[in-house]
Amino acid sequence: QEQAQVRLEIAEIQEQHLGDRVGAAMTYSEVVDMQPDSNQALQALERLFLEEQEWARLTEVLVHRAGVTTDARTRATLWQQVGVLRRDRLADVEGAIAAFQSILELKVGRDDTVDALQNLLALIHHLPETSLATLAVGAAMLVILVGTERFVPRAPAALVAIALGIAASGLLGLQSFGIETVGHIPQGLPSFTA
């Protein structure tokens, strides 16, 4: 108990005064190893991994918190967060379904969980209808957005992605691959009516 408290203080110094977020995360993890239900250490890890966009590690922390939390509603909220992260950030559809099913097993009346499961099942059902060319362009745009935000944070990521998308559409003739663009844009001014 006393060693865990000392390590918590060390982790806070590492993070707040030294700016050593990696070292702080490691020290907070040591606290969790000593005290698996240390809410202070778990919340600090959750915050650090969220800020650093370490989605896999954040998911591990949330799963751990769900395992040591006794309140059913809090566990449901944690599993909901795990499901969303696995679905949206980690592209782990099966893991997302498992997380949402964990909520249903808690029986705490989560209508949004049923909706999320239905959406995932609909996505899986319609997967064969996906245009691979359109999917590839969409994935490339996401990579450009995330990559720009991650490696060039001062650059306007959305503008960069749009500009590259327009350039790719013109240079590669993406319409010939069945990829829809904006469509027909009327030229000239609209006519006036009296």
PDB file of N, CA, C and O in Angstrom, residues 85-136:
ATOM      1  N   LEU A  85     -14.218   1.726 -29.199  1.00  0.00           N
ATOM      2  CA  LEU A  85     -12.796   1.784 -29.577  1.00  0.00           C
ATOM      3  C   LEU A  85     -12.424   0.642 -30.508  1.00  0.00           C
ATOM      4  O   LEU A  85     -11.733   0.842 -31.510  1.00  0.00           O
ATOM      5  N   ARG A  86     -12.857  -0.566 -30.171  1.00  0.00           N
ATOM      6  CA  ARG A  86     -12.529  -1.714 -31.020  1.00  0.00           C
ATOM      7  C   ARG A  86     -13.149  -1.571 -32.400  1.00  0.00           C
ATOM      8  O   ARG A  86     -12.521  -1.902 -33.400  1.00  0.00           O
ATOM      9  N   ARG A  87     -14.376  -1.065 -32.452  1.00  0.00           N
ATOM     10  CA  ARG A  87     -15.056  -0.909 -33.740  1.00  0.00           C
ATOM     11  C   ARG A  87     -14.464   0.235 -34.554  1.00  0.00           C
ATOM     12  O   ARG A  87     -14.131   0.067 -35.728  1.00  0.00           O
ATOM     13  N   ASP A  88     -14.315   1.415 -33.938  1.00  0.00           N
ATOM     14  CA  ASP A  88     -13.973   2.619 -34.683  1.00  0.00           C
ATOM     15  C   ASP A  88     -12.478   2.880 -34.805  1.00  0.00           C
ATOM     16  O   ASP A  88     -12.036   3.449 -35.796  1.00  0.00           O
ATOM     17  N   ARG A  89     -11.698   2.526 -33.812  1.00  0.00           N
ATOM     18  CA  ARG A  89     -10.268   2.857 -33.810  1.00  0.00           C
ATOM     19  C   ARG A  89      -9.365   1.682 -34.125  1.00  0.00           C
ATOM     20  O   ARG A  89      -8.275   1.862 -34.671  1.00  0.00           O
ATOM     21  N   LEU A  90      -9.798   0.466 -33.761  1.00  0.00           N
ATOM     22  CA  LEU A  90      -8.934  -0.704 -33.935  1.00  0.00           C
ATOM     23  C   LEU A  90      -9.408  -1.620 -35.066  1.00  0.00           C
ATOM     24  O   LEU A  90      -8.736  -2.603 -35.361  1.00  0.00           O
ATOM     25  N   ALA A  91     -10.557  -1.315 -35.658  1.00  0.00           N
ATOM     26  CA  ALA A  91     -11.127  -2.135 -36.745  1.00  0.00           C
ATOM     27  C   ALA A  91     -11.226  -3.600 -36.330  1.00  0.00           C
ATOM     28  O   ALA A  91     -10.984  -4.499 -37.116  1.00  0.00           O
ATOM     29  N   ASP A  92     -11.596  -3.832 -35.073  1.00  0.00           N
ATOM     30  CA  ASP A  92     -11.746  -5.179 -34.523  1.00  0.00           C
ATOM     31  C   ASP A  92     -13.231  -5.434 -34.314  1.00  0.00           C
ATOM     32  O   ASP A  92     -13.760  -5.255 -33.219  1.00  0.00           O
ATOM     33  N   VAL A  93     -13.897  -5.854 -35.393  1.00  0.00           N
ATOM     34  CA  VAL A  93     -15.350  -6.029 -35.350  1.00  0.00           C
ATOM     35  C   VAL A  93     -15.735  -7.131 -34.367  1.00  0.00           C
ATOM     36  O   VAL A  93     -16.659  -6.966 -33.567  1.00  0.00           O
ATOM     37  N   GLU A  94     -15.007  -8.248 -34.395  1.00  0.00           N
ATOM     38  CA  GLU A  94     -15.337  -9.353 -33.490  1.00  0.00           C
ATOM     39  C   GLU A  94     -15.140  -8.940 -32.034  1.00  0.00           C
ATOM     40  O   GLU A  94     -15.950  -9.271 -31.162  1.00  0.00           O
ATOM     41  N   GLY A  95     -14.060  -8.212 -31.752  1.00  0.00           N
ATOM     42  CA  GLY A  95     -13.826  -7.728 -30.396  1.00  0.00           C
ATOM     43  C   GLY A  95     -14.894  -6.746 -29.957  1.00  0.00           C
ATOM     44  O   GLY A  95     -15.294  -6.724 -28.794  1.00  0.00           O
ATOM     45  N   ALA A  96     -15.353  -5.911 -30.900  1.00  0.00           N
ATOM     46  CA  ALA A  96     -16.416  -4.958 -30.583  1.00  0.00           C
ATOM     47  C   ALA A  96     -17.704  -5.697 -30.232  1.00  0.00           C
ATOM     48  O   ALA A  96     -18.377  -5.358 -29.253  1.00  0.00           O
ATOM     49  N   ILE A  97     -18.032  -6.715 -31.004  1.00  0.00           N
ATOM     50  CA  ILE A  97     -19.241  -7.499 -30.721  1.00  0.00           C
ATOM     51  C   ILE A  97     -19.131  -8.135 -29.339  1.00  0.00           C
ATOM     52  O   ILE A  97     -20.086  -8.111 -28.555  1.00  0.00           O
ATOM     53  N   ALA A  98     -17.954  -8.687 -29.010  1.00  0.00           N
ATOM     54  CA  ALA A  98     -17.761  -9.312 -27.699  1.00  0.00           C
ATOM     55  C   ALA A  98     -17.954  -8.286 -26.576  1.00  0.00           C
ATOM     56  O   ALA A  98     -18.571  -8.589 -25.543  1.00  0.00           O
ATOM     57  N   ALA A  99     -17.444  -7.070 -26.775  1.00  0.00           N
ATOM     58  CA  ALA A  99     -17.596  -6.028 -25.757  1.00  0.00           C
ATOM     59  C   ALA A  99     -19.065  -5.658 -25.584  1.00  0.00           C
ATOM     60  O   ALA A  99     -19.556  -5.532 -24.453  1.00  0.00           O
ATOM     61  N   PHE A 100     -19.781  -5.476 -26.688  1.00  0.00           N
ATOM     62  CA  PHE A 100     -21.197  -5.125 -26.598  1.00  0.00           C
ATOM     63  C   PHE A 100     -22.006  -6.264 -25.973  1.00  0.00           C
ATOM     64  O   PHE A 100     -22.953  -6.030 -25.224  1.00  0.00           O
ATOM     65  N   GLN A 101     -21.617  -7.520 -26.264  1.00  0.00           N
ATOM     66  CA  GLN A 101     -22.306  -8.650 -25.641  1.00  0.00           C
ATOM     67  C   GLN A 101     -22.068  -8.680 -24.136  1.00  0.00           C
ATOM     68  O   GLN A 101     -22.942  -9.089 -23.373  1.00  0.00           O
ATOM     69  N   SER A 102     -20.900  -8.221 -23.708  1.00  0.00           N
ATOM     70  CA  SER A 102     -20.621  -8.147 -22.266  1.00  0.00           C
ATOM     71  C   SER A 102     -21.606  -7.212 -21.581  1.00  0.00           C
ATOM     72  O   SER A 102     -22.005  -7.444 -20.443  1.00  0.00           O
ATOM     73  N   ILE A 103     -22.002  -6.156 -22.268  1.00  0.00           N
ATOM     74  CA  ILE A 103     -22.985  -5.226 -21.700  1.00  0.00           C
ATOM     75  C   ILE A 103     -24.334  -5.920 -21.559  1.00  0.00           C
ATOM     76  O   ILE A 103     -25.004  -5.794 -20.531  1.00  0.00           O
ATOM     77  N   LEU A 104     -24.701  -6.660 -22.589  1.00  0.00           N
ATOM     78  CA  LEU A 104     -25.985  -7.358 -22.532  1.00  0.00           C
ATOM     79  C   LEU A 104     -26.019  -8.364 -21.390  1.00  0.00           C
ATOM     80  O   LEU A 104     -27.056  -8.549 -20.743  1.00  0.00           O
ATOM     81  N   GLU A 105     -24.883  -8.996 -21.111  1.00  0.00           N
ATOM     82  CA  GLU A 105     -24.805  -9.961 -20.015  1.00  0.00           C
ATOM     83  C   GLU A 105     -24.987  -9.281 -18.659  1.00  0.00           C
ATOM     84  O   GLU A 105     -25.411  -9.909 -17.699  1.00  0.00           O
ATOM     85  N   LEU A 106     -24.669  -7.985 -18.576  1.00  0.00           N
ATOM     86  CA  LEU A 106     -24.843  -7.253 -17.324  1.00  0.00           C
ATOM     87  C   LEU A 106     -26.306  -6.938 -17.050  1.00  0.00           C
ATOM     88  O   LEU A 106     -26.681  -6.640 -15.922  1.00  0.00           O
ATOM     89  N   LYS A 107     -27.132  -6.948 -18.090  1.00  0.00           N
ATOM     90  CA  LYS A 107     -28.574  -6.716 -17.975  1.00  0.00           C
ATOM     91  C   LYS A 107     -28.885  -5.400 -17.273  1.00  0.00           C
ATOM     92  O   LYS A 107     -29.642  -5.345 -16.324  1.00  0.00           O
ATOM     93  N   VAL A 108     -28.294  -4.315 -17.776  1.00  0.00           N
ATOM     94  CA  VAL A 108     -28.549  -3.009 -17.174  1.00  0.00           C
ATOM     95  C   VAL A 108     -29.347  -2.100 -18.107  1.00  0.00           C
ATOM     96  O   VAL A 108     -29.383  -0.900 -17.908  1.00  0.00           O
ATOM     97  N   GLY A 109     -29.987  -2.670 -19.124  1.00  0.00           N
ATOM     98  CA  GLY A 109     -30.874  -1.888 -19.978  1.00  0.00           C
ATOM     99  C   GLY A 109     -30.165  -0.865 -20.839  1.00  0.00           C
ATOM    100  O   GLY A 109     -30.425   0.317 -20.730  1.00  0.00           O
ATOM    101  N   ARG A 110     -29.298  -1.315 -21.711  1.00  0.00           N
ATOM    102  CA  ARG A 110     -28.550  -0.410 -22.588  1.00  0.00           C
ATOM    103  C   ARG A 110     -29.081  -0.538 -24.012  1.00  0.00           C
ATOM    104  O   ARG A 110     -28.640  -1.370 -24.785  1.00  0.00           O
ATOM    105  N   ASP A 111     -30.072   0.284 -24.368  1.00  0.00           N
ATOM    106  CA  ASP A 111     -30.657   0.238 -25.703  1.00  0.00           C
ATOM    107  C   ASP A 111     -29.640   0.569 -26.781  1.00  0.00           C
ATOM    108  O   ASP A 111     -29.685   0.014 -27.881  1.00  0.00           O
ATOM    109  N   ASP A 112     -28.706   1.479 -26.465  1.00  0.00           N
ATOM    110  CA  ASP A 112     -27.705   1.844 -27.463  1.00  0.00           C
ATOM    111  C   ASP A 112     -26.776   0.681 -27.785  1.00  0.00           C
ATOM    112  O   ASP A 112     -26.220   0.597 -28.865  1.00  0.00           O
ATOM    113  N   THR A 113     -26.640  -0.263 -26.862  1.00  0.00           N
ATOM    114  CA  THR A 113     -25.816  -1.449 -27.112  1.00  0.00           C
ATOM    115  C   THR A 113     -26.480  -2.331 -28.162  1.00  0.00           C
ATOM    116  O   THR A 113     -25.825  -2.826 -29.069  1.00  0.00           O
ATOM    117  N   VAL A 114     -27.776  -2.500 -28.032  1.00  0.00           N
ATOM    118  CA  VAL A 114     -28.507  -3.290 -29.025  1.00  0.00           C
ATOM    119  C   VAL A 114     -28.404  -2.620 -30.387  1.00  0.00           C
ATOM    120  O   VAL A 114     -28.166  -3.292 -31.400  1.00  0.00           O
ATOM    121  N   ASP A 115     -28.535  -1.304 -30.421  1.00  0.00           N
ATOM    122  CA  ASP A 115     -28.404  -0.570 -31.683  1.00  0.00           C
ATOM    123  C   ASP A 115     -27.010  -0.751 -32.277  1.00  0.00           C
ATOM    124  O   ASP A 115     -26.859  -0.953 -33.486  1.00  0.00           O
ATOM    125  N   ALA A 116     -25.988  -0.684 -31.439  1.00  0.00           N
ATOM    126  CA  ALA A 116     -24.609  -0.851 -31.917  1.00  0.00           C
ATOM    127  C   ALA A 116     -24.401  -2.250 -32.474  1.00  0.00           C
ATOM    128  O   ALA A 116     -23.767  -2.418 -33.525  1.00  0.00           O
ATOM    129  N   LEU A 117     -24.935  -3.261 -31.799  1.00  0.00           N
ATOM    130  CA  LEU A 117     -24.822  -4.636 -32.313  1.00  0.00           C
ATOM    131  C   LEU A 117     -25.557  -4.783 -33.643  1.00  0.00           C
ATOM    132  O   LEU A 117     -25.044  -5.424 -34.568  1.00  0.00           O
ATOM    133  N   GLN A 118     -26.731  -4.191 -33.742  1.00  0.00           N
ATOM    134  CA  GLN A 118     -27.480  -4.259 -34.999  1.00  0.00           C
ATOM    135  C   GLN A 118     -26.716  -3.573 -36.124  1.00  0.00           C
ATOM    136  O   GLN A 118     -26.674  -4.074 -37.243  1.00  0.00           O
ATOM    137  N   ASN A 119     -26.091  -2.422 -35.828  1.00  0.00           N
ATOM    138  CA  ASN A 119     -25.295  -1.726 -36.844  1.00  0.00           C
ATOM    139  C   ASN A 119     -24.099  -2.559 -37.278  1.00  0.00           C
ATOM    140  O   ASN A 119     -23.766  -2.613 -38.465  1.00  0.00           O
ATOM    141  N   LEU A 120     -23.433  -3.201 -36.329  1.00  0.00           N
ATOM    142  CA  LEU A 120     -22.293  -4.060 -36.679  1.00  0.00           C
ATOM    143  C   LEU A 120     -22.730  -5.241 -37.539  1.00  0.00           C
ATOM    144  O   LEU A 120     -22.062  -5.596 -38.520  1.00  0.00           O
ATOM    145  N   LEU A 121     -23.833  -5.852 -37.170  1.00  0.00           N
ATOM    146  CA  LEU A 121     -24.331  -6.989 -37.948  1.00  0.00           C
ATOM    147  C   LEU A 121     -24.740  -6.551 -39.351  1.00  0.00           C
ATOM    148  O   LEU A 121     -24.490  -7.265 -40.331  1.00  0.00           O
ATOM    149  N   ALA A 122     -25.351  -5.376 -39.468  1.00  0.00           N
ATOM    150  CA  ALA A 122     -25.711  -4.849 -40.792  1.00  0.00           C
ATOM    151  C   ALA A 122     -24.466  -4.577 -41.616  1.00  0.00           C
ATOM    152  O   ALA A 122     -24.426  -4.877 -42.819  1.00  0.00           O
ATOM    153  N   LEU A 123     -23.442  -4.037 -40.975  1.00  0.00           N
ATOM    154  CA  LEU A 123     -22.171  -3.792 -41.667  1.00  0.00           C
ATOM    155  C   LEU A 123     -21.581  -5.095 -42.190  1.00  0.00           C
ATOM    156  O   LEU A 123     -21.172  -5.180 -43.354  1.00  0.00           O
ATOM    157  N   ILE A 124     -21.563  -6.108 -41.353  1.00  0.00           N
ATOM    158  CA  ILE A 124     -21.015  -7.412 -41.760  1.00  0.00           C
ATOM    159  C   ILE A 124     -21.862  -8.000 -42.886  1.00  0.00           C
ATOM    160  O   ILE A 124     -21.332  -8.554 -43.857  1.00  0.00           O
ATOM    161  N   HIS A 125     -23.192  -7.859 -42.788  1.00  0.00           N
ATOM    162  CA  HIS A 125     -24.099  -8.414 -43.798  1.00  0.00           C
ATOM    163  C   HIS A 125     -23.889  -7.765 -45.168  1.00  0.00           C
ATOM    164  O   HIS A 125     -23.948  -8.440 -46.200  1.00  0.00           O
ATOM    165  N   HIS A 126     -23.615  -6.460 -45.192  1.00  0.00           N
ATOM    166  CA  HIS A 126     -23.479  -5.736 -46.451  1.00  0.00           C
ATOM    167  C   HIS A 126     -22.030  -5.645 -46.937  1.00  0.00           C
ATOM    168  O   HIS A 126     -21.775  -5.017 -47.963  1.00  0.00           O
ATOM    169  N   LEU A 127     -21.111  -6.265 -46.231  1.00  0.00           N
ATOM    170  CA  LEU A 127     -19.703  -6.202 -46.613  1.00  0.00           C
ATOM    171  C   LEU A 127     -19.438  -6.703 -48.033  1.00  0.00           C
ATOM    172  O   LEU A 127     -18.651  -6.092 -48.759  1.00  0.00           O
ATOM    173  N   PRO A 128     -20.093  -7.789 -48.486  1.00  0.00           N
ATOM    174  CA  PRO A 128     -19.840  -8.249 -49.861  1.00  0.00           C
ATOM    175  C   PRO A 128     -20.247  -7.239 -50.937  1.00  0.00           C
ATOM    176  O   PRO A 128     -19.752  -7.300 -52.053  1.00  0.00           O
ATOM    177  N   GLU A 129     -21.122  -6.296 -50.610  1.00  0.00           N
ATOM    178  CA  GLU A 129     -21.584  -5.310 -51.580  1.00  0.00           C
ATOM    179  C   GLU A 129     -20.637  -4.111 -51.692  1.00  0.00           C
ATOM    180  O   GLU A 129     -20.861  -3.224 -52.503  1.00  0.00           O
ATOM    181  N   THR A 130     -19.593  -4.108 -50.905  1.00  0.00           N
ATOM    182  CA  THR A 130     -18.682  -2.961 -50.851  1.00  0.00           C
ATOM    183  C   THR A 130     -17.880  -2.843 -52.138  1.00  0.00           C
ATOM    184  O   THR A 130     -17.342  -3.824 -52.639  1.00  0.00           O
ATOM    185  N   SER A 131     -17.793  -1.629 -52.658  1.00  0.00           N
ATOM    186  CA  SER A 131     -16.938  -1.354 -53.806  1.00  0.00           C
ATOM    187  C   SER A 131     -15.500  -1.255 -53.292  1.00  0.00           C
ATOM    188  O   SER A 131     -15.183  -0.379 -52.479  1.00  0.00           O
ATOM    189  N   LEU A 132     -14.638  -2.148 -53.750  1.00  0.00           N
ATOM    190  CA  LEU A 132     -13.262  -2.159 -53.253  1.00  0.00           C
ATOM    191  C   LEU A 132     -12.515  -0.878 -53.608  1.00  0.00           C
ATOM    192  O   LEU A 132     -11.716  -0.381 -52.822  1.00  0.00           O
ATOM    193  N   ALA A 133     -12.785  -0.333 -54.781  1.00  0.00           N
ATOM    194  CA  ALA A 133     -12.115   0.905 -55.183  1.00  0.00           C
ATOM    195  C   ALA A 133     -12.530   2.059 -54.269  1.00  0.00           C
ATOM    196  O   ALA A 133     -11.686   2.824 -53.793  1.00  0.00           O
ATOM    197  N   THR A 134     -13.826   2.166 -53.988  1.00  0.00           N
ATOM    198  CA  THR A 134     -14.306   3.222 -53.099  1.00  0.00           C
ATOM    199  C   THR A 134     -13.780   3.016 -51.686  1.00  0.00           C
ATOM    200  O   THR A 134     -13.380   3.967 -51.016  1.00  0.00           O
ATOM    201  N   LEU A 135     -13.751   1.769 -51.234  1.00  0.00           N
ATOM    202  CA  LEU A 135     -13.205   1.452 -49.914  1.00  0.00           C
ATOM    203  C   LEU A 135     -11.728   1.841 -49.834  1.00  0.00           C
ATOM    204  O   LEU A 135     -11.288   2.420 -48.832  1.00  0.00           O
ATOM    205  N   ALA A 136     -10.978   1.567 -50.892  1.00  0.00           N
ATOM    206  CA  ALA A 136      -9.552   1.910 -50.904  1.00  0.00           C
ATOM    207  C   ALA A 136      -9.347   3.422 -50.832  1.00  0.00           C
ATOM    208  O   ALA A 136      -8.475   3.910 -50.096  1.00  0.00           O
TER     209      ALA A 136
END
